[in-house]
């Protein structure tokens, strides 16, 4: 309730001069792009102000249910039934990559290779030291220190955590049984950081740490990403191309409510942990507001694509956009 | 004249009333919002250390134990430091005492998030690289310290808290000590007491109540401090495994989870908030009671 009061107060204080104001809140995963979009769109369309607050997927969902914002961002998709139940419309916005970041002295971006089994065992706490023979066997050329592994996960409820635990559940039966998938789970080991930036900060400060984060945050924090084994057993580096290869596996035509999981998808070049980030709007949005939202999102899908590309996200292909827009 | 007095009285009453109503109101609000959690888990909520949002299980023990541990860790270095600093400030000539005094007061003005950032960027790496390896060499250290060596954890959080509560405690102790009647002090020196004896037997005894009051002000702040702790405590829902292990505090748990919480989790968080309020109020009330009880022994008139 407090946050609602705060948000309402904030909305009241926000520029009231603008004829149209669109407010959004939610996932921090796509926030770098959304912030760029809201800024550019508001400048190109005087009279319309769009704002997006990066609060986390769970918070976004709460806000849109409470009706305090016009749209919410989430990376933890609702199924078609859940959407119906909550009176929400869900559409995909972008695809991005979740990467595994490490902080090890002397180890640079992309140098460390982790197989599916080793990745799961590290996050399960079965592999405790960096010089464990399983890690060494994958990385014969690297000097791995005799340092404890400190795992860093999200402390808040998070769509990025959902994507990551969804992946771990697919590659490890042990993980599926002991931990499972979700926005916040009972992590077997590790410490928590607040949102994507908090995880990056903690990884940057703790020597011997490993964590997961959205790719843009990792590049901004200049952290070393690990090379991961994908569904086909090939080792791939996190790049825009491998994210796009992963995104191309999506079959949007046969996804009721656009519910989609893009982890562990086939394809030799596919990055194994890609995720879709979604927009949620209320079904009972008044037509005038809905029109403004439609106009804004159409702009995002078309003109905004370049900005998304520059920040290493993958925009939706045109045929998918044509599929999505009529539902808004 | 009488009429204006009445109005003045009424205005004052209106201003004072909300303060008196606030605490019961807050307690009521916390209680009604946490009813679901108490109903579901009963009193075992207090000592259960299970915190599993996916399974819908919540327990307060990791938060309670973590809060007590960080607070205790903070008080150990902060109390002697604050007392020595307060003593020095009242004993040295004013050209030195004044700037030092101001410096201590300014410490209190630093926002807690700044302390947190300092902890994350300076103290935590320092702890990981230098302090914890040193501590790990002590015999039996894994039992006491836990097995983590990430630089994060209760010790780091406690040290930051110590810095944060130091100025509050020091300022109060300084004022209390300076209120010792000069005659008493001079008399003590007159009968040949050393500086240490005067401090111990006259200043400390005379100002004990105020000094303990100062400690409790610091303790109250340490109990509820959020941001600075959140940065370095590690944020995991586990009861402390050692001084250097990671965990959480009640305040940090609330800050981490409140925005996204829903249903039972939200209720459990309200229950945690209630526990924190009861803990703070309980400790303050206990301290007051103790002082009253022992006041007669010290020859105080109540």
PDB file of C-alpha atoms in Angstrom, chain A residues 1 3 55-56 58-59 62 65 147-148 150 153 155-157 184 186 190-194 201-202 205-207, chain B residues 50-54 120-121 125 128-129 147 149-150 152 230 234-236 246 255-257 259-262 266:
ATOM      1  CA  UNK A   1       0.000   0.000   0.000  1.00  0.00           C
ATOM      2  CA  UNK A   3       4.375   1.933  -2.522  1.00  0.00           C
ATOM      3  CA  UNK A  55      11.383  -1.958 -10.232  1.00  0.00           C
ATOM      4  CA  UNK A  56      11.615  -5.649 -11.070  1.00  0.00           C
ATOM      5  CA  UNK A  58       7.253  -8.927  -9.724  1.00  0.00           C
ATOM      6  CA  UNK A  59       6.757  -5.295  -8.749  1.00  0.00           C
ATOM      7  CA  UNK A  62       1.744  -5.874  -8.807  1.00  0.00           C
ATOM      8  CA  UNK A  65      -2.800  -5.321 -11.251  1.00  0.00           C
ATOM      9  CA  UNK A 147      39.820 -19.897  -4.611  1.00  0.00           C
ATOM     10  CA  UNK A 148      36.373 -20.519  -3.236  1.00  0.00           C
ATOM     11  CA  UNK A 150      31.111 -17.267  -4.363  1.00  0.00           C
ATOM     12  CA  UNK A 153      22.142 -14.335  -7.223  1.00  0.00           C
ATOM     13  CA  UNK A 155      18.021 -10.887  -3.677  1.00  0.00           C
ATOM     14  CA  UNK A 156      14.723  -9.582  -5.033  1.00  0.00           C
ATOM     15  CA  UNK A 157      12.082 -11.370  -7.016  1.00  0.00           C
ATOM     16  CA  UNK A 184      12.642 -16.125  -6.363  1.00  0.00           C
ATOM     17  CA  UNK A 186      15.607 -21.056  -2.375  1.00  0.00           C
ATOM     18  CA  UNK A 190      25.592 -17.857  -2.620  1.00  0.00           C
ATOM     19  CA  UNK A 191      24.809 -14.309  -1.669  1.00  0.00           C
ATOM     20  CA  UNK A 192      22.180 -11.909  -2.973  1.00  0.00           C
ATOM     21  CA  UNK A 193      22.397  -8.589  -4.796  1.00  0.00           C
ATOM     22  CA  UNK A 194      19.693  -6.027  -5.509  1.00  0.00           C
ATOM     23  CA  UNK A 201      28.446  -4.806  -8.371  1.00  0.00           C
ATOM     24  CA  UNK A 202      28.841  -7.776  -6.075  1.00  0.00           C
ATOM     25  CA  UNK A 205      33.842  -6.613  -5.914  1.00  0.00           C
ATOM     26  CA  UNK A 206      34.246 -10.256  -4.911  1.00  0.00           C
ATOM     27  CA  UNK A 207      37.218 -12.074  -6.322  1.00  0.00           C
TER      28      UNK A 207
ATOM     29  CA  UNK B  50      12.803 -21.881   6.297  1.00  0.00           C
ATOM     30  CA  UNK B  51      12.338 -19.080   3.737  1.00  0.00           C
ATOM     31  CA  UNK B  52      11.137 -20.582   0.494  1.00  0.00           C
ATOM     32  CA  UNK B  53       8.819 -18.339  -1.552  1.00  0.00           C
ATOM     33  CA  UNK B  54       8.323 -21.086  -4.161  1.00  0.00           C
ATOM     34  CA  UNK B 120      30.734  -2.307  -0.860  1.00  0.00           C
ATOM     35  CA  UNK B 121      33.540  -0.585  -2.704  1.00  0.00           C
ATOM     36  CA  UNK B 125      37.295  -6.066  -0.896  1.00  0.00           C
ATOM     37  CA  UNK B 128      38.200 -10.404   1.521  1.00  0.00           C
ATOM     38  CA  UNK B 129      41.804  -9.782   0.576  1.00  0.00           C
ATOM     39  CA  UNK B 147      33.479 -20.767   5.776  1.00  0.00           C
ATOM     40  CA  UNK B 149      35.455 -15.575   2.385  1.00  0.00           C
ATOM     41  CA  UNK B 150      33.600 -13.281   0.073  1.00  0.00           C
ATOM     42  CA  UNK B 152      30.632  -9.774   2.701  1.00  0.00           C
ATOM     43  CA  UNK B 230      21.834  -4.437   2.649  1.00  0.00           C
ATOM     44  CA  UNK B 234      24.945 -10.878   1.499  1.00  0.00           C
ATOM     45  CA  UNK B 235      21.136 -11.037   1.489  1.00  0.00           C
ATOM     46  CA  UNK B 236      20.556 -14.744   1.873  1.00  0.00           C
ATOM     47  CA  UNK B 246      26.529 -14.077   4.878  1.00  0.00           C
ATOM     48  CA  UNK B 255      13.826  -3.718   1.673  1.00  0.00           C
ATOM     49  CA  UNK B 256      14.750  -6.545  -0.685  1.00  0.00           C
ATOM     50  CA  UNK B 257      11.371  -8.172  -0.974  1.00  0.00           C
ATOM     51  CA  UNK B 259       8.101  -4.237  -3.662  1.00  0.00           C
ATOM     52  CA  UNK B 260       7.432  -7.616  -5.257  1.00  0.00           C
ATOM     53  CA  UNK B 261       5.766  -9.421  -2.387  1.00  0.00           C
ATOM     54  CA  UNK B 262       2.256 -10.690  -2.691  1.00  0.00           C
ATOM     55  CA  UNK B 266       3.666  -9.866   1.996  1.00  0.00           C
TER      56      UNK B 266
END
